[in-house]
Amino acid sequence: MSITYLEAIREAQAKLLRDDERVFIYGQDVGGTFGGAFKATKGLAKEFPGRVLNTPISEDAMVGTAIGAAMHGMRPIVEMQFADFSSTALNQILNNAGTHYWRTDVPIPITVRLPSGGTKGSGPFHSQSMESIYAHYPGLIVMTPATVEDAYTMLIEAVAIDDPVIYCEHKYLYYHLKAEKLPTEGLPTGKARIAREGRDLTIATYSAMLHEALAVAEQLATEGFETEVIDLRSVKPLDTNTVLASVARTGRLLCVGESFPWGSATAEIIARVTAEGFHLLDAAPQRMNAKDTPIPYHPNLWSVHRPNAKEIARKARALLRE
Amino acid sequence: MLQTAQRTAKSKGKKGAPASLGEAAVGKGAPPHDRFLEAFRWMLLARTLEEKLVSLYRGGQITGGVYIGKGQEAVSVACGIFLEKGDIFAPLIRDQAGRSAFGEPLIDVTRTYLGSRLGPMRGRDGNIHRGRPRDNQLAMISHLGAMVSVTVGALMAKRFRGEKGFIGLSCIGEGGMQTGSFHEGMNIAAVEQVPLVVVATNNHYAYSTPNDREFACHDLIDRAIGYGFEGYTVDGTDLANCLDVIGGAVKRARVGRPPQLVVASILRLSGHGEHDDASYVTDEIKREPFARDCLKVTEHTIVDLKLVDTETLAEWRRDAATQVDVAISTAQKEAAPEGDEEDWCAISTRDLVDSLE
């Protein structure tokens, strides 16, 4: 048996619906026999009648409704059809859900699923990675699972958490990533995982970029360099300690993320490591993000717009030569 | 458009309501609504409180803005007075009368405006953004229209849990009606068929912008049918009309009719906030029938119909003033929040706090 990243998300939701009567799924096209644009809720409406509900194309009201329901005892999961469209729900997510606990002492346990990141041919409005925007605002937890196992356990954990969780699931990983079976438990959120050990260079990354980084590490190993690859798993909270400990071993840091560069999660990691671990660094820390343009449609452009293994390897080699 | 003339259910005792009206206090006339006098007293309390808040603001004792509901008290009290335990109330900027009628203690207001650490917002948010979500009084955000869908969600939660007989009431102005969030909220309310009443008060200005730059439809109530709501208009200066129409909408929502929209017409008898002198309000509009002061109109009705004698009215005023004075002096004695003692944590899950350490 093998299970994909997408199937893990579906299975996690099935388990949540089965185990917790407070859970319902709210989003465009998630219900009926359709089961979502990516089929992440396939079959769930039939299995759990009245709890997997189609909504109008109203991202603001979808999240607002989830906030009200969460405030009164439910555990809604909102599926954004694409992460990009969550921009029209920013007000509810940032100003309503994100401020509510601080203002009123009443937390808002919603989970907003964002099908994130680029796939070729998807263009400017179906490819975005929004984690850096959400991490910027107070009051939210931002998960960025990179493995089938994390996709499963972190979604279950997201719904259990009393605070709003932005769950960034990567569309590129939906079908490409497979595991033998679903885990029974995972690392807790907020704890980064060392995906590959090494002594020469640390690459700190998350989501789909983890797999680009692992490919780079493989390549660099043939050139005699041992790369440590850290899967951050969540960008908020950010496990700075694990990154610092790794940099203490390697002295070199490259951060890779798929969101736009300005004020990105990668910039935050570098700021923290520089402030707290400057003495650990043998070279100036570096980062790679998508280019500072809208995301292009054509595969030839898209494939070089976001960081890819070839470019990450080039940057890593330059850093290793410092 | 259909105008309801339904009378509401008999007055029910309510925690925190003004002191009993008392047989002796009631004159010979019959009130135009059985909760007319009770509603008037909430209006009086709200006006008395807000006049005091304005004077504190002018005296430099309130930081941030003061936003009052002068002229909107009749609409607002009708929004709060018919709600029962278990109902959801999403008041907005000018709903002091409704908040009080719903059960908000005055001390919540004065603590929030005066920045007491003991208030519901503990100095973290101010003025009209206060709320007690655990007691079903939602805490509005400034982004207008956003609370409609939140109310819908709260009602869905109750339905999921199998509760019966509850409703939600969400307040908005004609300014907020022009937001996308309001539109989405109204539409989703009708899609979900939740027991919701939306009361929209057209006070004729969005801050300084008059109606002709806010919307171009013939009448805002015409939108009700487009949303799948039942719609009613009301003269917001006429308390009995407000109690009839809004009370009727509450009753219909409670028995499972489609969501209800009530559009009230008034003039805002203050600035947007107390920092605003409202010099843009034209003399012409001040002569419109909807520009009447609902509190004065109600008082005239009480006197004309001899509902209570003048001594009783005077006693009610004294009672309101005393309640307000106590709430203010109590809050004034309380400590303010301090930055070095604040718990600077925006999430409740402590082990997931993002630490810069």
XYZ file of C-alpha atoms in Angstrom:
679
model
C 0.000 0.000 0.000
C 1.112 3.537 -0.596
C -0.571 6.773 0.284
C -0.082 10.211 -1.245
C 0.217 13.572 0.474
C -3.261 14.444 -0.813
C -4.730 11.175 0.420
C -3.172 11.821 3.801
C -5.024 15.139 3.980
C -8.255 13.430 3.055
C -7.673 10.645 5.575
C -6.868 13.138 8.312
C -10.144 14.923 7.670
C -12.065 11.657 7.644
C -10.538 10.762 10.995
C -11.319 14.192 12.405
C -14.941 13.986 11.273
C -15.211 10.479 12.682
C -13.596 11.232 16.036
C -14.878 14.722 16.823
C -18.474 15.794 16.281
C -17.443 19.456 16.537
C -15.600 19.216 13.209
C -17.163 20.306 9.938
C -15.643 21.183 6.572
C -16.643 24.394 4.848
C -15.521 25.448 1.401
C -16.181 25.779 -2.280
C -17.073 22.515 -3.995
C -16.005 20.393 -1.032
C -19.384 18.716 -0.687
C -21.736 16.713 -2.840
C -20.168 14.010 -4.950
C -17.442 16.343 -6.172
C -15.143 16.403 -3.147
C -13.153 19.548 -3.836
C -11.126 20.932 -6.724
C -8.267 18.618 -5.722
C -10.480 15.869 -4.250
C -9.164 16.413 -0.757
C -12.685 15.815 0.590
C -13.717 13.122 -1.877
C -16.461 10.937 -0.451
C -16.587 12.765 2.887
C -19.942 14.481 2.287
C -21.552 11.103 1.778
C -19.837 9.537 4.752
C -20.598 12.495 7.040
C -23.931 13.980 5.952
C -24.462 17.653 6.783
C -20.879 18.161 7.895
C -19.063 18.750 4.606
C -20.720 21.827 3.200
C -20.402 23.616 -0.100
C -20.229 27.386 0.193
C -20.799 30.263 -2.193
C -17.680 31.856 -3.700
C -17.370 34.026 -0.603
C -13.995 33.602 1.036
C -14.660 36.381 3.526
C -17.977 34.908 4.633
C -16.589 31.355 4.672
C -13.981 32.367 7.213
C -16.352 34.697 9.087
C -18.839 31.869 9.439
C -16.120 29.523 10.634
C -15.018 32.114 13.205
C -18.537 32.423 14.597
C -18.951 28.655 14.723
C -15.555 28.181 16.382
C -16.407 30.842 18.948
C -19.426 28.752 19.875
C -17.847 25.364 20.250
C -17.256 23.979 16.756
C -13.958 23.048 15.073
C -14.403 24.137 11.470
C -11.968 23.340 8.690
C -12.163 25.883 5.876
C -10.843 24.771 2.513
C -9.674 27.614 0.313
C -9.825 26.367 -3.241
C -6.395 27.877 -3.808
C -4.206 29.673 -1.257
C -4.251 32.674 -3.590
C -7.958 33.242 -2.959
C -7.447 33.529 0.768
C -6.376 37.107 0.011
C -10.075 37.982 -0.143
C -10.495 36.524 3.352
C -7.473 38.302 4.808
C -9.645 40.647 6.835
C -11.492 37.858 8.600
C -8.333 35.816 9.146
C -6.011 38.602 10.268
C -8.313 41.130 11.890
C -11.017 38.914 13.273
C -9.584 35.454 13.990
C -6.047 36.714 14.633
C -7.039 39.422 17.113
C -9.858 37.662 18.913
C -8.061 35.844 21.686
C -5.906 38.840 22.504
C -8.900 41.180 22.606
C -11.516 39.026 24.289
C -9.720 36.068 25.889
C -11.779 33.743 23.676
C -9.625 31.773 21.200
C -10.843 30.898 17.718
C -10.055 27.270 16.829
C -10.386 27.367 13.056
C -8.182 25.571 10.569
C -7.824 27.216 7.171
C -6.407 24.862 4.554
C -4.458 26.618 1.811
C -3.590 24.602 -1.311
C -0.351 26.439 -1.880
C 2.571 26.849 -4.171
C 3.330 26.511 -7.803
C 2.612 23.858 -10.321
C 3.485 24.450 -13.944
C 0.914 26.299 -16.019
C -1.003 27.648 -13.036
C 0.032 31.264 -13.387
C -0.185 34.296 -11.096
C -3.442 33.489 -9.331
C -3.267 29.758 -8.665
C 0.330 29.367 -7.494
C 0.977 31.550 -4.492
C 2.658 30.699 -1.218
C 1.106 32.868 1.479
C 2.841 31.597 4.609
C 5.004 34.669 5.080
C 2.000 37.008 5.038
C 0.143 34.979 7.627
C 3.216 34.552 9.796
C 3.658 38.320 9.831
C 0.401 38.861 11.699
C -0.061 38.048 15.381
C -2.442 35.411 16.629
C -2.008 32.727 13.968
C -0.139 29.445 13.729
C 1.258 28.694 10.275
C 1.976 25.080 9.352
C 3.923 24.081 6.259
C 4.058 20.264 6.111
C 6.560 18.796 3.657
C 5.934 15.083 4.065
C 2.991 12.710 3.819
C 3.359 11.907 7.509
C 3.321 15.561 8.533
C 0.425 16.331 6.196
C -1.551 13.794 8.185
C -0.505 14.369 11.787
C -0.213 18.136 11.535
C -3.720 18.529 10.132
C -5.074 16.485 13.011
C -3.062 18.612 15.410
C -4.225 21.819 13.685
C -7.848 21.051 14.466
C -7.016 20.175 18.066
C -5.231 23.489 18.636
C -7.435 26.143 20.252
C -6.023 28.942 18.084
C -6.432 29.738 14.385
C -4.171 27.607 12.212
C -3.184 28.358 8.634
C -2.365 24.973 7.165
C -0.316 25.424 3.959
C -0.499 22.212 1.936
C 1.626 22.152 -1.175
C -0.134 21.290 -4.426
C 3.052 20.071 -6.046
C 3.361 17.441 -3.344
C -0.254 16.257 -3.631
C 0.476 13.426 -6.057
C 4.280 13.352 -6.181
C 4.835 12.394 -2.601
C 4.027 8.940 -1.310
C 4.481 7.073 1.939
C 4.004 3.437 2.809
C 1.511 4.080 5.571
C 0.043 6.766 7.767
C 1.798 7.439 11.057
C 0.102 7.097 14.411
C 2.005 10.022 15.833
C 4.270 12.808 14.657
C 6.596 15.451 15.958
C 4.746 18.241 17.724
C 4.184 21.485 15.859
C 6.905 23.987 16.573
C 9.632 21.387 16.413
C 11.784 21.291 13.284
C 13.112 18.006 11.924
C 16.589 17.331 10.677
C 15.785 15.684 7.380
C 19.427 14.969 6.543
C 22.498 15.353 8.673
C 25.640 17.136 7.498
C 28.593 19.160 8.758
C 29.424 21.654 5.987
C 26.271 23.639 5.324
C 22.771 24.041 6.774
C 19.808 24.437 4.450
C 16.712 25.493 6.406
C 13.529 25.102 4.429
C 9.930 23.879 4.487
C 7.123 22.546 2.310
C 7.941 21.591 -1.291
C 11.363 23.243 -1.122
C 12.442 20.522 1.296
C 12.551 18.090 -1.578
C 14.557 20.464 -3.770
C 16.974 20.883 -0.872
C 17.300 17.139 -0.340
C 18.091 16.708 -4.041
C 20.757 19.395 -3.715
C 22.238 17.665 -0.667
C 22.440 14.455 -2.645
C 24.233 16.230 -5.469
C 26.635 18.065 -3.166
C 27.514 14.808 -1.433
C 28.955 13.571 -4.708
C 31.117 16.685 -4.685
C 32.370 15.988 -1.176
C 30.131 18.303 0.838
C 27.835 17.138 3.635
C 24.691 19.263 3.786
C 22.371 19.355 6.781
C 18.778 19.866 5.699
C 16.236 21.163 8.207
C 12.527 20.779 7.605
C 11.038 23.610 9.635
C 7.523 22.052 9.445
C 5.900 25.251 10.685
C 7.048 28.795 9.980
C 5.132 30.083 13.012
C 6.198 29.049 15.523
C 9.652 28.963 13.996
C 12.074 26.535 15.611
C 15.019 28.909 15.748
C 16.878 26.748 18.245
C 17.170 23.799 15.899
C 18.490 26.084 13.163
C 20.985 27.708 15.529
C 22.185 24.323 16.755
C 22.708 23.227 13.173
C 24.555 26.413 12.274
C 26.754 25.821 15.302
C 27.813 22.570 13.632
C 28.102 23.816 10.032
C 28.889 27.544 10.228
C 26.975 28.152 7.021
C 23.275 28.827 6.442
C 21.123 28.894 3.340
C 17.372 29.446 3.770
C 14.994 28.442 1.017
C 11.320 29.310 0.690
C 8.815 29.581 -2.128
C 7.045 32.769 -1.052
C 8.004 36.162 -2.447
C 11.288 37.473 -1.075
C 10.388 40.718 0.663
C 9.789 40.075 4.340
C 9.630 36.324 3.837
C 10.030 33.505 6.347
C 13.589 33.047 5.053
C 14.385 36.666 5.903
C 13.070 36.079 9.406
C 15.279 33.032 9.928
C 18.345 34.926 8.796
C 17.482 37.863 11.026
C 17.205 35.576 14.032
C 20.314 33.542 13.311
C 22.322 36.682 12.642
C 21.117 38.334 15.845
C 21.545 35.346 18.089
C 24.214 33.246 16.402
C 26.436 35.732 14.601
C 29.494 34.197 16.244
C 28.508 30.779 14.848
C 28.632 31.911 11.226
C 31.671 31.387 9.041
C 30.038 33.120 6.085
C 27.197 35.560 5.518
C 23.897 33.654 5.598
C 22.049 33.455 2.313
C 18.484 32.922 1.209
C 16.515 32.005 -1.870
C 12.894 32.760 -2.615
C 10.656 33.086 -5.619
C 11.459 36.069 -7.792
C 9.884 39.406 -6.927
C 7.408 39.274 -9.798
C 3.980 37.685 -10.151
C 4.213 33.957 -10.776
C 4.471 33.212 -14.505
C 2.238 30.869 -16.425
C 4.631 29.327 -18.929
C 6.566 26.296 -17.621
C 9.844 27.692 -18.944
C 9.363 30.819 -16.877
C 7.743 29.169 -13.880
C 10.524 26.625 -13.451
C 13.071 29.393 -12.898
C 10.781 31.772 -11.022
C 10.807 29.680 -7.895
C 13.953 28.233 -6.336
C 14.883 24.927 -7.962
C 17.518 22.322 -7.225
C 19.921 23.625 -9.853
C 19.836 27.210 -8.564
C 19.875 26.162 -4.926
C 22.963 24.015 -5.656
C 24.677 26.949 -7.347
C 23.987 29.183 -4.366
C 25.087 26.447 -1.957
C 28.395 25.928 -3.763
C 29.097 29.667 -3.658
C 28.372 29.680 0.057
C 30.623 26.660 0.624
C 33.477 28.470 -1.128
C 33.181 31.507 1.193
C -42.517 46.791 0.895
C -44.310 44.937 3.607
C -44.599 46.777 6.873
C -45.265 44.703 9.919
C -47.661 45.791 12.592
C -47.267 42.682 14.645
C -47.092 43.114 18.353
C -44.408 41.280 20.201
C -44.814 38.759 22.941
C -45.533 39.930 26.443
C -42.786 41.706 28.267
C -40.456 39.364 30.024
C -38.425 40.185 33.060
C -34.785 40.625 32.248
C -31.700 40.600 34.356
C -30.265 44.050 34.722
C -33.422 45.784 33.511
C -34.243 49.177 34.978
C -36.053 49.102 38.283
C -39.609 47.866 38.042
C -41.884 50.316 36.307
C -44.312 49.896 39.169
C -48.069 50.301 39.055
C -47.922 53.610 40.862
C -45.567 55.068 38.278
C -47.819 54.354 35.353
C -50.300 57.058 34.439
C -53.666 56.598 32.889
C -52.774 56.266 29.225
C -52.026 53.010 27.462
C -48.498 52.801 26.032
C -48.266 52.265 22.269
C -46.250 49.088 22.900
C -46.163 46.942 25.991
C -42.393 47.404 26.383
C -42.443 51.082 25.493
C -41.581 52.438 28.931
C -38.953 49.835 29.648
C -37.377 50.619 26.279
C -37.499 54.339 27.011
C -35.559 53.814 30.211
C -32.792 51.958 28.368
C -32.680 54.811 25.863
C -32.461 57.305 28.685
C -29.682 55.347 30.335
C -27.719 55.160 27.086
C -28.117 58.876 26.411
C -27.163 59.792 29.964
C -24.097 57.558 29.828
C -22.954 58.810 26.459
C -23.380 62.470 27.383
C -21.144 61.807 30.346
C -18.592 59.976 28.190
C -18.535 62.953 25.830
C -17.816 65.328 28.675
C -15.045 63.052 29.946
C -13.593 62.959 26.428
C -13.700 66.727 26.159
C -12.020 66.935 29.520
C -9.198 64.791 28.175
C -9.999 61.803 30.376
C -10.646 59.324 27.580
C -7.887 58.229 25.224
C -8.912 57.269 21.706
C -12.333 57.991 20.311
C -15.815 58.277 21.731
C -18.579 57.104 19.416
C -22.127 57.688 20.511
C -25.544 56.560 19.373
C -27.405 59.852 19.785
C -30.500 59.667 17.632
C -30.229 55.895 17.205
C -31.380 54.824 20.660
C -34.900 53.801 19.613
C -33.625 51.489 16.874
C -30.863 50.160 19.065
C -32.960 49.401 22.120
C -35.377 47.481 19.926
C -32.418 45.384 18.736
C -31.439 44.357 22.249
C -34.685 44.216 24.155
C -36.271 41.206 22.475
C -33.220 38.980 22.671
C -33.278 36.159 25.167
C -30.681 34.058 26.896
C -28.981 31.990 24.236
C -29.531 34.507 21.461
C -26.533 36.028 19.681
C -26.136 39.798 19.528
C -23.633 41.516 17.255
C -23.978 45.213 18.068
C -22.111 47.879 16.175
C -20.761 51.335 16.777
C -23.943 53.140 17.910
C -25.686 50.480 19.948
C -25.302 51.478 23.566
C -29.050 51.253 24.189
C -29.251 47.804 22.640
C -26.165 46.553 24.457
C -27.609 47.651 27.778
C -30.990 46.127 27.007
C -29.222 42.889 26.041
C -27.562 42.799 29.443
C -24.207 44.537 29.152
C -23.436 46.108 32.538
C -22.518 49.798 32.491
C -19.252 49.018 34.183
C -18.113 47.158 31.029
C -18.580 50.390 29.080
C -16.855 52.704 31.501
C -13.992 50.301 32.148
C -13.385 49.987 28.421
C -13.548 53.719 27.709
C -11.482 54.633 30.745
C -8.910 51.896 30.183
C -9.361 49.862 33.346
C -7.451 46.589 33.375
C -10.550 44.984 34.869
C -12.782 45.633 31.858
C -13.679 42.978 29.322
C -10.981 44.240 26.938
C -8.376 44.942 29.669
C -6.998 47.945 27.809
C -6.205 45.808 24.786
C -9.059 47.263 22.786
C -11.222 50.271 23.436
C -14.534 52.028 23.135
C -17.165 50.274 21.011
C -15.014 47.233 20.143
C -15.840 45.643 23.441
C -17.810 42.445 23.782
C -18.268 39.291 25.784
C -18.380 36.447 23.273
C -18.902 33.881 26.028
C -22.126 35.696 26.888
C -23.134 35.858 23.219
C -22.306 39.530 22.866
C -19.885 39.587 19.943
C -16.960 42.014 19.906
C -17.094 43.970 16.665
C -14.061 44.744 14.575
C -13.807 48.075 12.779
C -14.002 46.489 9.348
C -17.676 46.883 8.580
C -19.800 43.992 7.459
C -17.437 41.406 8.932
C -19.687 40.537 11.861
C -22.639 39.390 9.756
C -21.022 36.113 8.721
C -19.582 35.667 12.207
C -23.137 35.826 13.540
C -24.169 33.284 10.921
C -21.432 30.938 12.113
C -22.466 31.283 15.744
C -26.018 30.352 14.760
C -24.794 27.377 12.736
C -22.875 26.170 15.790
C -26.063 26.269 17.829
C -27.909 24.382 15.124
C -25.131 21.785 14.887
C -25.460 21.248 18.620
C -29.196 20.745 18.376
C -30.299 23.883 20.184
C -33.733 25.274 19.366
C -35.525 28.592 19.484
C -32.468 30.842 19.290
C -31.881 33.757 16.968
C -29.059 36.129 16.099
C -29.260 39.856 15.545
C -26.507 41.706 13.719
C -26.412 45.498 13.433
C -25.073 47.488 10.514
C -25.333 50.978 9.069
C -25.998 52.099 5.537
C -22.261 52.727 5.262
C -21.388 49.169 6.204
C -24.022 47.870 3.813
C -21.768 48.897 0.931
C -18.926 46.538 1.838
C -18.218 43.250 0.125
C -18.081 41.553 3.491
C -21.656 42.596 4.242
C -22.825 41.280 0.887
C -21.115 37.934 1.398
C -22.465 37.696 4.931
C -26.047 38.378 3.870
C -25.864 35.904 1.030
C -24.389 33.138 3.129
C -26.984 33.784 5.871
C -29.748 33.118 3.376
C -27.943 30.104 1.902
C -27.613 28.635 5.380
C -31.151 29.699 6.341
C -30.093 30.681 9.831
C -32.486 32.509 12.177
C -30.889 35.909 11.663
C -32.176 39.464 11.909
C -30.032 42.187 10.367
C -30.949 45.702 11.431
C -29.478 48.357 9.187
C -29.709 51.937 10.365
C -29.464 54.530 7.661
C -28.227 57.576 9.548
C -27.631 59.330 6.234
C -23.879 59.747 6.548
C -20.959 57.364 6.264
C -18.654 59.524 8.387
C -19.041 62.656 6.229
C -20.289 61.070 3.010
C -24.000 61.535 2.292
C -26.280 58.833 0.914
C -25.964 59.973 -2.712
C -22.287 58.984 -2.715
C -22.909 55.757 -0.783
C -25.404 53.926 -2.970
C -27.573 54.498 -5.991
C -30.458 52.101 -5.489
C -33.965 53.433 -4.983
C -34.333 52.072 -1.470
C -31.950 49.955 0.575
C -34.771 47.646 1.626
C -35.102 46.519 -1.993
C -31.918 44.551 -1.447
C -33.702 42.220 0.952
C -35.405 40.306 -1.823
C -32.124 40.016 -3.708
C -30.477 38.418 -0.717
C -33.389 36.096 0.003
C -34.325 38.016 3.156
C -37.721 39.314 4.200
C -37.496 43.086 4.407
C -39.145 45.782 6.475
C -38.612 49.496 6.879
C -39.014 51.447 10.051
C -39.096 55.047 11.218
C -36.136 55.028 13.568
C -37.376 58.094 15.425
C -40.567 56.333 16.499
C -39.935 53.963 19.370
C -43.248 52.139 19.094
C -42.620 51.568 15.402
C -39.115 50.276 16.143
C -40.426 47.895 18.799
C -43.174 46.677 16.492
C -41.050 46.163 13.402
C -37.834 44.868 14.936
C -39.777 42.852 17.505
C -41.781 41.370 14.678
C -38.631 40.472 12.750
C -37.166 38.796 15.844
C -40.349 36.825 16.305
C -40.452 35.687 12.690
C -36.799 34.625 12.765
C -37.495 32.661 15.926
C -40.276 30.665 14.337
C -38.192 29.739 11.315
C -39.008 32.356 8.721
C -36.182 33.294 6.334
C -33.567 35.801 7.536
C -34.986 39.242 8.216
C -33.668 42.644 7.126
C -34.941 45.799 8.782
C -33.836 49.183 7.448
C -34.354 52.091 9.822
C -34.117 55.725 8.866
C -32.660 58.320 11.231
C -30.183 61.178 11.279
C -27.005 60.770 13.288
C -27.289 63.534 15.899
C -23.561 63.689 16.574
C -20.314 63.534 14.694
C -18.964 60.206 13.516
C -16.987 60.360 16.744
C -16.605 63.161 19.207
C -13.540 64.428 17.363
C -15.855 65.271 14.455
C -17.966 68.460 14.516
C -20.276 67.130 11.790
C -20.171 70.488 10.000
C -21.001 68.671 6.772
C -24.533 67.858 7.944
C -26.741 70.248 5.991
C -29.450 72.447 7.507
C -31.818 71.000 4.966
C -31.386 67.440 6.179
C -31.768 68.561 9.783
C -35.343 69.581 8.915
C -36.256 66.122 7.607
C -38.742 64.054 9.651
C -36.076 61.401 10.212
C -33.890 64.049 11.863
C -36.068 64.147 14.970
C -34.463 63.143 18.235
C -36.022 59.794 19.091
C -35.528 60.318 22.808
C -37.436 63.609 22.759
C -40.140 62.112 20.569
C -40.525 59.273 23.063
C -40.660 61.678 25.996
C -43.344 63.713 24.268
C -45.366 60.576 23.719
C -45.017 59.668 27.383
C -46.149 63.111 28.449
C -48.887 63.449 25.838
C -50.363 60.044 26.610
C -49.822 60.592 30.332
C -48.031 57.271 30.587
C -46.207 58.380 33.734
C -46.240 61.576 35.738
C -43.472 64.156 35.601
C -42.139 63.223 39.009
C -41.623 59.638 37.845
C -39.817 60.866 34.746
C -37.565 62.978 36.926
C -36.903 59.994 39.158
C -35.933 57.874 36.162
C -33.474 60.545 35.105
C -31.948 60.651 38.552
C -31.698 56.891 38.594
C -29.921 56.854 35.225
C -27.517 59.578 36.354
C -26.732 57.692 39.542
C -26.041 54.439 37.712
C -23.747 56.258 35.296
C -21.912 58.100 38.052
C -21.294 54.879 39.946
C -20.013 53.103 36.845
C -17.675 55.956 35.994
C -16.328 56.569 39.474
C -15.741 52.850 39.956
C -13.788 52.539 36.715
C -11.841 55.720 37.438
C -10.488 54.244 40.654
C -9.210 51.100 38.946
C -5.678 50.513 37.789
C -4.689 50.902 34.161
C -2.802 48.135 32.376
C 0.984 48.412 32.452
C 3.279 47.460 29.600
C 5.795 45.649 31.758
C 3.098 43.547 33.401
C 1.159 42.744 30.245
C 1.021 39.195 28.976
C 2.218 39.849 25.440
C 0.839 36.681 23.932
C -1.671 36.594 21.084
C -2.442 32.877 21.186
C -3.877 30.687 23.911
C -1.669 27.663 23.195
C 1.354 28.582 25.273
C 3.713 25.950 23.964
C 3.194 27.215 20.421
C 4.186 30.800 21.102
C 6.808 31.877 18.610
C 9.687 32.892 20.791
C 12.399 35.188 19.581
C 14.672 33.840 22.321
